[in-house]
Structures are given as structure tokens and as C-alpha cells.
PDB file of C-alpha atoms in Angstrom:
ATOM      1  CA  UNK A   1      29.703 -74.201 -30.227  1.00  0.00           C
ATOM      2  CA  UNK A   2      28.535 -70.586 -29.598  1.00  0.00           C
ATOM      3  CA  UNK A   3      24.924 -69.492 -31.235  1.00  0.00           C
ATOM      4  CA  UNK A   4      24.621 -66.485 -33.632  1.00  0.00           C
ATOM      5  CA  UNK A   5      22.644 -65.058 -30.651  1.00  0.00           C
ATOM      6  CA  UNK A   6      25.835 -64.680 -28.295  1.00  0.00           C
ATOM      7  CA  UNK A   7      28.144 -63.087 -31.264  1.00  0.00           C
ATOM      8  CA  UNK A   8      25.475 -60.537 -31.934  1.00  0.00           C
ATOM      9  CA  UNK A   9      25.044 -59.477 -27.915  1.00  0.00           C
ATOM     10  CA  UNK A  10      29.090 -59.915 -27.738  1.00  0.00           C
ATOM     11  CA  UNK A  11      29.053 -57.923 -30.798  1.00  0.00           C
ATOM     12  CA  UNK A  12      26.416 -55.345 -29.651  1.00  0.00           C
ATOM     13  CA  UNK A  13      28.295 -54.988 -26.265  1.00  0.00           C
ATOM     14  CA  UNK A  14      31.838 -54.226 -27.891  1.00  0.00           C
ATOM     15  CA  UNK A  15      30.263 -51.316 -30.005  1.00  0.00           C
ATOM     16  CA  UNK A  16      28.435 -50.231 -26.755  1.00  0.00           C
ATOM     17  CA  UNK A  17      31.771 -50.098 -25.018  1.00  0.00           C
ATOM     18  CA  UNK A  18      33.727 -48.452 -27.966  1.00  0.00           C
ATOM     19  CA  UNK A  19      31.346 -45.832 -28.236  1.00  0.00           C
ATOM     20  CA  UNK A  20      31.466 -45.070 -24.403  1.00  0.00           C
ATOM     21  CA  UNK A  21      34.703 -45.290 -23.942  1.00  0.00           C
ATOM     22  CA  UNK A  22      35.296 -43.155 -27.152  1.00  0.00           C
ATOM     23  CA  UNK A  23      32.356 -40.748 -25.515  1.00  0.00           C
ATOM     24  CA  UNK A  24      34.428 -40.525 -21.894  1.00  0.00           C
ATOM     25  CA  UNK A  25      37.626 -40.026 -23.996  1.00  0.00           C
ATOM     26  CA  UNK A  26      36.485 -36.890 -25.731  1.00  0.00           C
ATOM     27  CA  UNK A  27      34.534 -35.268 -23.223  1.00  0.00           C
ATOM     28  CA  UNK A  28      37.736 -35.282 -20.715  1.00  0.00           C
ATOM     29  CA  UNK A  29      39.816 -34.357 -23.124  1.00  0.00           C
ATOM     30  CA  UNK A  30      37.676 -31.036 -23.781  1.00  0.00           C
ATOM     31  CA  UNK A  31      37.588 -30.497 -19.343  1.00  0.00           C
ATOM     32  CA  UNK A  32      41.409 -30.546 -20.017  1.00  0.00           C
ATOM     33  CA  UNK A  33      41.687 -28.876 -22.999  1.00  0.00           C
ATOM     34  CA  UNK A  34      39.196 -25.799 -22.064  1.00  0.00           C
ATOM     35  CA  UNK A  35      41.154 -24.363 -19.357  1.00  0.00           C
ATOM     36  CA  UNK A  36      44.353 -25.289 -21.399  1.00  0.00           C
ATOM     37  CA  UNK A  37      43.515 -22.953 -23.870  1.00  0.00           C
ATOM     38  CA  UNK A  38      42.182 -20.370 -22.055  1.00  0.00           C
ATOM     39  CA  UNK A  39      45.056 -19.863 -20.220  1.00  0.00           C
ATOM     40  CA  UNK A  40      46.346 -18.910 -23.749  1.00  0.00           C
ATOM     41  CA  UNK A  41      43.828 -16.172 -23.918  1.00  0.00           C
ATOM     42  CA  UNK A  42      44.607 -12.678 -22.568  1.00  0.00           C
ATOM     43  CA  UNK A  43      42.808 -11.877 -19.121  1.00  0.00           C
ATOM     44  CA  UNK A  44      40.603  -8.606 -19.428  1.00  0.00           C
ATOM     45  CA  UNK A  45      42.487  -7.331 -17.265  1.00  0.00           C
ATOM     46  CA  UNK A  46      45.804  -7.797 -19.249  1.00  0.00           C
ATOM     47  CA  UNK A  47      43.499  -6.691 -22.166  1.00  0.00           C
ATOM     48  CA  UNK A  48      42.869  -3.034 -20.697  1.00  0.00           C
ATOM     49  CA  UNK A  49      46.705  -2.753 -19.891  1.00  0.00           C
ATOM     50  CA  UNK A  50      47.087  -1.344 -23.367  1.00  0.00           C
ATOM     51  CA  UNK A  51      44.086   0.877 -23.417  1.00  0.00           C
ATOM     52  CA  UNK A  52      44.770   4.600 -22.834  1.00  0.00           C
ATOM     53  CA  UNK A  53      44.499   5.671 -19.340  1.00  0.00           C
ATOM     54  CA  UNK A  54      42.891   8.631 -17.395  1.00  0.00           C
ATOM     55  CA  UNK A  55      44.684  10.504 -15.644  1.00  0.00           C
ATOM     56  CA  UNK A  56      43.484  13.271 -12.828  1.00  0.00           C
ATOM     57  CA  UNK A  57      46.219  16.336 -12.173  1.00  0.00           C
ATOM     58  CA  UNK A  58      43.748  18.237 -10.741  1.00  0.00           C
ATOM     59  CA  UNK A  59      45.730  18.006  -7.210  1.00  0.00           C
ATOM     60  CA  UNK A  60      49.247  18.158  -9.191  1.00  0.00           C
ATOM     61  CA  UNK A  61      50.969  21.123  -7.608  1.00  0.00           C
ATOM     62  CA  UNK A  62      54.143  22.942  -8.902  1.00  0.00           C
ATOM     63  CA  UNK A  63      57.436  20.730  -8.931  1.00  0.00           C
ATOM     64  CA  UNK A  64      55.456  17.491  -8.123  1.00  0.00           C
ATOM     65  CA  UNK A  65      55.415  14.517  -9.543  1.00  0.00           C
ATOM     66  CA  UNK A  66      52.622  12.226 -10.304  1.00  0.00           C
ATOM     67  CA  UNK A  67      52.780   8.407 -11.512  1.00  0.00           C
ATOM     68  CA  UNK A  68      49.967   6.748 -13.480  1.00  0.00           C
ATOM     69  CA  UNK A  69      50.401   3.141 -15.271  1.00  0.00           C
ATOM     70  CA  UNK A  70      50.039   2.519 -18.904  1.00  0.00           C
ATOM     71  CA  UNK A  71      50.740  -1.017 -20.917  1.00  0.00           C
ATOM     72  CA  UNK A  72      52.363  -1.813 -17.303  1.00  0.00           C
ATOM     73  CA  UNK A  73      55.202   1.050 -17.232  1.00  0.00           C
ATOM     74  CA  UNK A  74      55.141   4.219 -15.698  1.00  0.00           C
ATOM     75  CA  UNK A  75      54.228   7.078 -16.807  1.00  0.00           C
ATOM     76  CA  UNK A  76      55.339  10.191 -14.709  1.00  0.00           C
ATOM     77  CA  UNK A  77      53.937  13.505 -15.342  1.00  0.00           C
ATOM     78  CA  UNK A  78      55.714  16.561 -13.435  1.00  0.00           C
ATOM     79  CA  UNK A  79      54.260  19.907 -13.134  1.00  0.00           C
ATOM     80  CA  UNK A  80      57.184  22.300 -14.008  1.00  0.00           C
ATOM     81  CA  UNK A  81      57.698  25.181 -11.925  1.00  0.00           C
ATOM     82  CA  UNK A  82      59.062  28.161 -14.351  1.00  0.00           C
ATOM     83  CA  UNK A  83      62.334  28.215 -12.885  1.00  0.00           C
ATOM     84  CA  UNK A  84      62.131  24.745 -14.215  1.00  0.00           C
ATOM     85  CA  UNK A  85      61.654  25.694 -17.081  1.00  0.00           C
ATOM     86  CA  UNK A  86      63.798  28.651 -17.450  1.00  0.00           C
ATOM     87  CA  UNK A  87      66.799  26.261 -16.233  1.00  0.00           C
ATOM     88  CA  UNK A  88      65.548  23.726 -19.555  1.00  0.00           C
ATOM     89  CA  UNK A  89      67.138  26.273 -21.696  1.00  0.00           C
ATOM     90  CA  UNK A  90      71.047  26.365 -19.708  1.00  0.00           C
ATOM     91  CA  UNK A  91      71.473  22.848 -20.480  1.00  0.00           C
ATOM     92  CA  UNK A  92      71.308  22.049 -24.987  1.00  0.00           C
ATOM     93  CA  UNK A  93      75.102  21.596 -25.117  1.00  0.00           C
ATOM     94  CA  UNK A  94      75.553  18.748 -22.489  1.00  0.00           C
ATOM     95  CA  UNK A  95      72.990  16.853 -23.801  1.00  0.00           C
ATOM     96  CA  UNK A  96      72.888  14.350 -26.772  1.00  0.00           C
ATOM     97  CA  UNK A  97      69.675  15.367 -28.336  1.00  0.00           C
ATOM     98  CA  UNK A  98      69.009  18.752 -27.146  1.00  0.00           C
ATOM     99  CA  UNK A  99      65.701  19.366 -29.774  1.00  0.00           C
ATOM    100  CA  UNK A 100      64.635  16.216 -29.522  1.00  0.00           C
ATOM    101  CA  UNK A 101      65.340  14.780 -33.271  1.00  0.00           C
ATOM    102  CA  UNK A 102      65.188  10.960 -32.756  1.00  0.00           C
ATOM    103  CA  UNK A 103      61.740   9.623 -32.658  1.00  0.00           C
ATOM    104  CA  UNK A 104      60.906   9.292 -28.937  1.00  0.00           C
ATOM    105  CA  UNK A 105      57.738  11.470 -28.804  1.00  0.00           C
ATOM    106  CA  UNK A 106      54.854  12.200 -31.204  1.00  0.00           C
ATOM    107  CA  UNK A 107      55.035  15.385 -33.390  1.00  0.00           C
ATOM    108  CA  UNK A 108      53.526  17.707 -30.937  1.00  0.00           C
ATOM    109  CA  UNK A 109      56.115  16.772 -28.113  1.00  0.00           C
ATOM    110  CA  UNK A 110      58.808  17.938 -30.614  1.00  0.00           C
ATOM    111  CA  UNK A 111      59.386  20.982 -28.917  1.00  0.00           C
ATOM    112  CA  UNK A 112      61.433  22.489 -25.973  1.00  0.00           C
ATOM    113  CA  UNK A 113      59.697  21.237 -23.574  1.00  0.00           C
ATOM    114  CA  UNK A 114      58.497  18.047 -25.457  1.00  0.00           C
ATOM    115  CA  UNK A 115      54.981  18.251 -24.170  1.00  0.00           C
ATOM    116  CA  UNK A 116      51.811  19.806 -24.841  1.00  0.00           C
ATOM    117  CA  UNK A 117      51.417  22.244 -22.535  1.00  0.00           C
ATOM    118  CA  UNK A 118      55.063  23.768 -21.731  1.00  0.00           C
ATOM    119  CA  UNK A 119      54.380  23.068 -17.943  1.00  0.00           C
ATOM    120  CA  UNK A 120      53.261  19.538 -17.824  1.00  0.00           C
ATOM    121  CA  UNK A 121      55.885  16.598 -18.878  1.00  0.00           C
ATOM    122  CA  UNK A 122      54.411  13.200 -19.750  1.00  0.00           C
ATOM    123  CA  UNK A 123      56.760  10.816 -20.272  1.00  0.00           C
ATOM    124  CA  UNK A 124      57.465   6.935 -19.332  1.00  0.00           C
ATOM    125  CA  UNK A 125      59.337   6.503 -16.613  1.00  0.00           C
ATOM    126  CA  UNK A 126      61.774   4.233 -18.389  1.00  0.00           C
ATOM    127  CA  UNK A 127      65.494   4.340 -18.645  1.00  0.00           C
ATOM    128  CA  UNK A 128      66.211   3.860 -21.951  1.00  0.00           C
ATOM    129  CA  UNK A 129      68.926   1.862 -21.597  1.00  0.00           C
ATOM    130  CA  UNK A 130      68.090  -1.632 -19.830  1.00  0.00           C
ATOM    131  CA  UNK A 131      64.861  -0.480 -18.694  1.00  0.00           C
ATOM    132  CA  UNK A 132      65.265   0.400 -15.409  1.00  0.00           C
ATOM    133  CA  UNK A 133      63.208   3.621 -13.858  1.00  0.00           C
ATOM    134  CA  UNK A 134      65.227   6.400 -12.704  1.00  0.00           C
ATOM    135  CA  UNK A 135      64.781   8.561  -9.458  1.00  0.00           C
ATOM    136  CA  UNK A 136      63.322  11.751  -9.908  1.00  0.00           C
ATOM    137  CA  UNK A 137      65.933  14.441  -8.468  1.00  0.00           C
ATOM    138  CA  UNK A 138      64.738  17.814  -8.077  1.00  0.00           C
ATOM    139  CA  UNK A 139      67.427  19.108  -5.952  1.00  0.00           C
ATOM    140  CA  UNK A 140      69.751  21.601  -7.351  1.00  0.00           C
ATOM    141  CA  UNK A 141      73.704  20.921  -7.614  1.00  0.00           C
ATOM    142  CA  UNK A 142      73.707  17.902  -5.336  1.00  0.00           C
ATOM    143  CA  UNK A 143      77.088  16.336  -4.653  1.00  0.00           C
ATOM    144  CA  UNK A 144      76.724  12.830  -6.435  1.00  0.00           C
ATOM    145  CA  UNK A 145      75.459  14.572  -9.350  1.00  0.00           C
ATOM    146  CA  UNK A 146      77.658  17.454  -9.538  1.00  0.00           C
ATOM    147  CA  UNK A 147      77.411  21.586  -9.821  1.00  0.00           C
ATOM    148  CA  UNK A 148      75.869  21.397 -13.263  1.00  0.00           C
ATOM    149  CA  UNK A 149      72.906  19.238 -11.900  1.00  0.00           C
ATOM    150  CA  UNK A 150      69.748  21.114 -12.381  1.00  0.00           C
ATOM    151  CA  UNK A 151      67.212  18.793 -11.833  1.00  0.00           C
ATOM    152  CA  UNK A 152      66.031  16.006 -13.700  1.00  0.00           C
ATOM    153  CA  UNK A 153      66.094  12.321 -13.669  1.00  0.00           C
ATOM    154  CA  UNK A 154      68.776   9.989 -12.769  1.00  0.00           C
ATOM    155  CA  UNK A 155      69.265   6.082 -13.006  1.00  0.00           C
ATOM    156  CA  UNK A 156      71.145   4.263 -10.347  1.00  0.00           C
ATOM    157  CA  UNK A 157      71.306   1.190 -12.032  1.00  0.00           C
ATOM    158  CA  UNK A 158      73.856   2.774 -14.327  1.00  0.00           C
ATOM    159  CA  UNK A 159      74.510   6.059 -14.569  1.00  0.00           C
ATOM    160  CA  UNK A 160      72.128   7.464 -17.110  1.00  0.00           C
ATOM    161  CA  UNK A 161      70.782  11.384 -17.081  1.00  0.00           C
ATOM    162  CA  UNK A 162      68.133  13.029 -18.018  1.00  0.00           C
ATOM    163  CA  UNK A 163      66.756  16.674 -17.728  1.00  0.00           C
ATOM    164  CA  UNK A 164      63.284  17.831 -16.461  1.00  0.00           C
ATOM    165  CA  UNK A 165      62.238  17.544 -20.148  1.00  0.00           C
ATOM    166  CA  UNK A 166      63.146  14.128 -20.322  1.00  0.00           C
ATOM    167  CA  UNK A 167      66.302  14.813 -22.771  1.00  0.00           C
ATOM    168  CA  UNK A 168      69.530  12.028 -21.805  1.00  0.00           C
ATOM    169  CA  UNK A 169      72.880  13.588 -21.297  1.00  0.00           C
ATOM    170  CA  UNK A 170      76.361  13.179 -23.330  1.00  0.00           C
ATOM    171  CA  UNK A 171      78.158  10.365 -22.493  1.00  0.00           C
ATOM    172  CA  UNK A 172      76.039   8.013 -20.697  1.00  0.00           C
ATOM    173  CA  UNK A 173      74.759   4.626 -21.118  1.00  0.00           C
ATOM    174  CA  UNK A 174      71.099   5.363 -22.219  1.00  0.00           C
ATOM    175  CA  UNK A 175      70.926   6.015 -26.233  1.00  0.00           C
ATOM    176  CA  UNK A 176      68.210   7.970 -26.580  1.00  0.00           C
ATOM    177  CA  UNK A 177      65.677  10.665 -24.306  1.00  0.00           C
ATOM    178  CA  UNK A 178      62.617   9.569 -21.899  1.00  0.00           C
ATOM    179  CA  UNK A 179      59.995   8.161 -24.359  1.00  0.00           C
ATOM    180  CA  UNK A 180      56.925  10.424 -24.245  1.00  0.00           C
ATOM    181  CA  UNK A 181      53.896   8.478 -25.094  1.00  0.00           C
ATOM    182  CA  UNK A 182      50.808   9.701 -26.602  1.00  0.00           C
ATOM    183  CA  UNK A 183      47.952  11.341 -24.980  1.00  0.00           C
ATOM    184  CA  UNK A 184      45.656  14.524 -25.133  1.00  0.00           C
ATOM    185  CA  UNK A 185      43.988  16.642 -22.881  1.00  0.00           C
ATOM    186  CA  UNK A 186      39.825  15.615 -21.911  1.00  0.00           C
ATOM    187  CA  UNK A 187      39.651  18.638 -19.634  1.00  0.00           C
ATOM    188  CA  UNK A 188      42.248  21.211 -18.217  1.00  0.00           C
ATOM    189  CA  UNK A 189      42.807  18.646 -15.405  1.00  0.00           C
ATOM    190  CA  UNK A 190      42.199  15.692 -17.341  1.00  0.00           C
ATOM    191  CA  UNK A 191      45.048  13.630 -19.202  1.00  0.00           C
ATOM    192  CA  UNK A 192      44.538  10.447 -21.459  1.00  0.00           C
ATOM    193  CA  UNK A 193      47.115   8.648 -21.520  1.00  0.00           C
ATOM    194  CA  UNK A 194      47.695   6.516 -24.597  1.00  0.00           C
ATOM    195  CA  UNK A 195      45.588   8.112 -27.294  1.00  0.00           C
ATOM    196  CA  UNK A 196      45.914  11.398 -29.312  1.00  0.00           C
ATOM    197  CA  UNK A 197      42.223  11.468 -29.520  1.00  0.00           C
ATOM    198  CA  UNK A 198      39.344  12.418 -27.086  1.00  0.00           C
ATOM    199  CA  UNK A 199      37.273   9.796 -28.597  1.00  0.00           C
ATOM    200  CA  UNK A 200      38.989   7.239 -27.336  1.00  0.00           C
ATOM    201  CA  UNK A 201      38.110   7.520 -23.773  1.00  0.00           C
TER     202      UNK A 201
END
């Protein structure tokens, strides 16, 4: 026969364990759980990929184009050269939305030229089709694109056109023109990309 005194340090022992092992249990299943869920958590990095960008044209010469990055697509902005421009004009009744009715640009892009300022175009370099990015093709009349071609932006994925303003062409797959996204101006050679307002840079 066993004494009291050996059930209570049995006894005594068992809770000891219990508690230990309960102890162990949790605190491995937080070193498992913590990096669990903050792999859930956006990175700062993919935190800042939607915060408006800046963008420096101070080196942006006539007929270039420059690519920046916003909420990871690209956003091209072309200095237009006046002939450019001019040629924007020649083209209305071969495209499908020639003053730029649908909603692909804020209120002061609903223009002509859909920008700002009538020489600078800011819009995302996606085809608004499948999302591919088109080539920018400045050249004049080239013979894949035919004698109409005036410059502008073509996708090789699938055929789509667009002119130097961003505005798709009849009868092609992409729906709708370039998407311009918001921005402003800081400075003369300053864009922000991603915000109407100043005070958000």
C-alpha cells in the first residue's frame, strides 16, 4: 500500500508536468504563429507601392519618353513635340473615343490632349485589354502599322492602338483609351504621381 505522501508528490509532479508541457505548447505555438501572421501583413515596401510618386522631367526633352512606377504599373509620361500635337487633331474619326467620354482620366485630363499641361501625357502604360504594355512608336507611317500611323502606342500582344494622347483606335481589341492616373504638378519639373493634391507629397 502506497502512503498519502507518494499520491500528493505523484500528484504535485503531474500538475508540474501539465503546466510545463502546457507552457512549451503555447510558447511554440506563438514562434510559429508570429511569422505566420506576419507574412499576412503587407511589407512597407508593398505599403508605399500605392503612395503617389515623384517624378523628375526636368531632363525630359521633346518627343521622349520617360517611365516612372506607381501601384507596380507603369506610368509613361511623353513630352509632345507640337507637331505631335498638331497631328492629335488629324486622327478623331478613326478612333473610338476621340474626346475622351468614358471614365479613364480625372476631370482635368478630359480634354484634347487629356493632360494637364497640353505638352506632357501621363498615362499608365497599360493595354487596356489583357494588360499587356504597348511599345511606344514614334515613327511616322511605318509599314506594319500602315500610312495613317502617326505615332502613338501599339501592343504586340494583340493588336491594340493608341494615339500620342493615349486615345485606342476603331476596331481593335482594347475597349477603352490609356488610363491616365491622377497627379499634379509640385514644381514646373516636378510631377506627383498618384495624388491631385500637393499636400500629399
Amino acid at each position: 500500500m502506497t502512503d498519502s505522501g507518494d499520491n500528493g508528490k505523484m500528484s504535485g509532479r503531474r500538475r508540474f508536468l501539465l503546466v510545463a508541457t502546457s507552457v512549451a505548447g503555447v510558447v511554440a505555438g506563438a514562434g510559429v504563429a508570429t511569422p505566420f501572421l506576419r507574412s499576412m501583413m503587407p511589407s512597407e515596401r508593398a505599403k508605399a507601392a500605392g503612395a503617389p510618386v515623384e517624378v523628375d522631367i526636368s531632363k525630359l526633352e521633346s518627343g521622349m519618353l520617360l517611365t516612372a512606377e506607381w501601384r507596380g504599373k507603369p506610368v509613361w509620361v511623353l513630352k509632345r513635340t507640337s507637331e505631335m500635337l498638331d497631328d492629335l487633331k488629324k486622327l478623331n474619326d478613326q478612333l473610338a473615343d476621340p474626346n475622351s467620354e468614358r471614365d479613364q482620366q480625372p476631370p482635368y485630363a478630359q480634354n484634347p490632349t487629356r493632360s494637364i499641361k497640353p505638352e506632357i501625357l501621363v498615362v499608365l502604360g497599360v493595354c487596356t485589354h489583357l494588360g499587356c504594355s504597348p511599345v511606344y512608336r514614334k515613327d511616322i507611317a511605318p509599314a506594319d502599322l500602315g500610312a495613317d500611323w502617326l505615332g502613338g502606342f501599339f501592343c504586340p500582344c494583340h493588336g491594340s492602338k493608341f494615339d500620342l494622347a493615349g486615345r485606342v483606335y476603331k476596331n481593335v481589341p482594347a475597349p477603352t483609351n490609356l488610363v491616365v492616373p491622377p497627379y499634379t504638378y509640385l514644381s514646373d519639373n516636378q510631377l506627383l504621381v498618384g495624388s491631385d493634391s500637393k499636400e500629399s507629397a
